[in-house]
Coordinates of C-alpha atoms in Angstrom, one line a residue:
X495 CA 45.6 36.5 59.7
X496 CA 45.5 32.9 58.2
X497 CA 41.8 33.3 57.5
X498 CA 42.3 36.5 55.4
X499 CA 45.1 34.7 53.5
X500 CA 42.8 31.7 52.8
X501 CA 40.1 34.1 51.4
X502 CA 42.7 35.9 49.2
X503 CA 43.9 32.5 47.8
X504 CA 40.3 31.4 47.1
X505 CA 39.6 34.7 45.3
X506 CA 42.8 34.3 43.2
X507 CA 41.8 30.7 42.3
X508 CA 38.2 31.8 41.3
X509 CA 39.6 34.7 39.3
X510 CA 42.1 32.4 37.5
X511 CA 39.4 29.8 36.7
X512 CA 37.1 32.5 35.2
X513 CA 40.0 33.8 33.1
X514 CA 40.9 30.3 31.7
X515 CA 37.2 29.6 30.9
X516 CA 36.8 32.9 29.0
X517 CA 39.7 32.0 26.6
X518 CA 39.2 28.3 25.9
X519 CA 38.9 27.0 22.4
X520 CA 35.2 26.6 21.5
X521 CA 35.7 24.6 18.3
X522 CA 38.6 23.4 16.1
X523 CA 36.6 24.2 12.9
X524 CA 34.4 27.0 11.5
X525 CA 32.5 27.7 8.4
X526 CA 33.1 30.9 6.5
X527 CA 32.1 32.7 3.3
X528 CA 35.7 32.6 2.0
X529 CA 39.0 31.0 3.2
X530 CA 40.0 34.1 5.1
X531 CA 36.6 34.5 6.8
X532 CA 36.4 38.1 5.7
X533 CA 33.3 37.9 3.6
X534 CA 29.9 38.5 5.3
X535 CA 27.8 35.3 5.2
X536 CA 24.4 36.6 6.1
X537 CA 22.3 39.3 7.7
X538 CA 20.3 38.1 10.7
X539 CA 17.8 39.7 13.2
X540 CA 17.8 39.0 16.9
X541 CA 14.7 37.2 18.0
X542 CA 15.5 37.5 21.7
X543 CA 17.7 39.6 24.0
X544 CA 21.1 37.9 24.6
X545 CA 23.9 38.6 27.1
X546 CA 27.0 36.4 26.7
X547 CA 29.0 34.8 29.5
X548 CA 32.2 36.7 28.8
X549 CA 33.7 39.4 26.6
X550 CA 34.1 37.1 23.6
X551 CA 30.3 37.1 23.1
X552 CA 28.1 39.7 21.3
X553 CA 25.3 41.1 23.4
X554 CA 22.1 42.3 21.7
X555 CA 18.5 43.2 22.1
X556 CA 15.5 41.7 20.2
X557 CA 15.1 43.2 16.7
X558 CA 18.8 44.3 16.3
X559 CA 20.5 43.4 13.0
X560 CA 23.7 41.4 13.1
X561 CA 26.1 40.6 10.2
X562 CA 27.4 36.9 10.4
X563 CA 31.0 36.3 9.4
X564 CA 31.5 32.7 10.5
X565 CA 29.9 29.8 12.2
X566 CA 31.6 27.3 14.5
X567 CA 31.3 23.8 13.2
X568 CA 31.7 20.1 14.3
X569 CA 32.1 20.3 18.1
X570 CA 30.0 23.5 18.7
X571 CA 27.6 24.2 15.8
X572 CA 25.3 26.4 17.9
X573 CA 27.7 29.4 18.0
X574 CA 27.9 31.9 15.2
X575 CA 30.3 34.9 15.0
X576 CA 29.1 38.3 13.9
X577 CA 29.1 42.0 14.4
X578 CA 26.6 44.7 15.4
X579 CA 28.0 48.2 14.8
X580 CA 31.5 48.2 16.3
X581 CA 30.8 45.2 18.5
X582 CA 31.9 41.7 17.5
X583 CA 31.5 38.3 19.1
X584 CA 29.9 34.9 19.4
X585 CA 26.2 34.3 19.8
X586 CA 23.8 31.3 19.8
X587 CA 22.3 30.7 16.4
X588 CA 18.9 30.0 17.9
X589 CA 18.7 33.7 19.2
X590 CA 18.5 35.0 15.6
X591 CA 16.6 34.5 12.4
X592 CA 18.2 34.8 9.0
X593 CA 17.0 37.8 7.0
X594 CA 19.3 37.5 4.0
X595 CA 22.0 35.0 2.8
X596 CA 25.0 36.8 1.3
X597 CA 27.1 33.9 0.0
X598 CA 26.6 31.0 -2.3
X599 CA 28.7 28.3 -0.5
X600 CA 30.3 27.9 2.9
X601 CA 34.0 27.0 3.3
X602 CA 35.2 25.0 6.4
X603 CA 38.5 26.1 7.8
X604 CA 40.5 25.4 11.0
X605 CA 40.1 27.9 13.8
X606 CA 43.1 29.8 15.2
X607 CA 44.0 30.8 18.7
X608 CA 43.1 34.4 17.8
X609 CA 39.5 33.3 17.0
X610 CA 39.1 32.9 20.8
X611 CA 40.6 36.2 21.8
X612 CA 39.0 38.0 24.7
X613 CA 39.3 41.8 24.4
X614 CA 38.5 43.1 27.9
X615 CA 39.2 46.7 28.7
X616 CA 41.6 46.9 25.8
X617 CA 43.7 44.0 27.0
X618 CA 44.1 40.8 25.0
X619 CA 43.9 37.4 26.8
X620 CA 44.8 34.1 25.1
X621 CA 44.5 30.6 26.4

């Protein structure tokens, strides 16, 4: 019986660790096309298949079009945020090529806790 209890505790710890990792703040700052980050910044095309580590990330196949709405800055400049159809999430900037720039100037703003929201099976998880 103690061995089964040890295994259950271990699984609980692993599950909790994965949950915390999937909701951590990725950067304090981001660049956007406007102060509210509602304006599309660019249209990009995937140059490789990408599958993210958790539900905050946008998965895509080579050749798919993505609309970019913001780009993390300072601590984590490699991640951009965009949408493909009804899907929305983070992706590495080196997995895409810019097809069309839609704004004249980027605005740097602070991120919010909701920027790192993980929507998984219609449940919201925050750090």
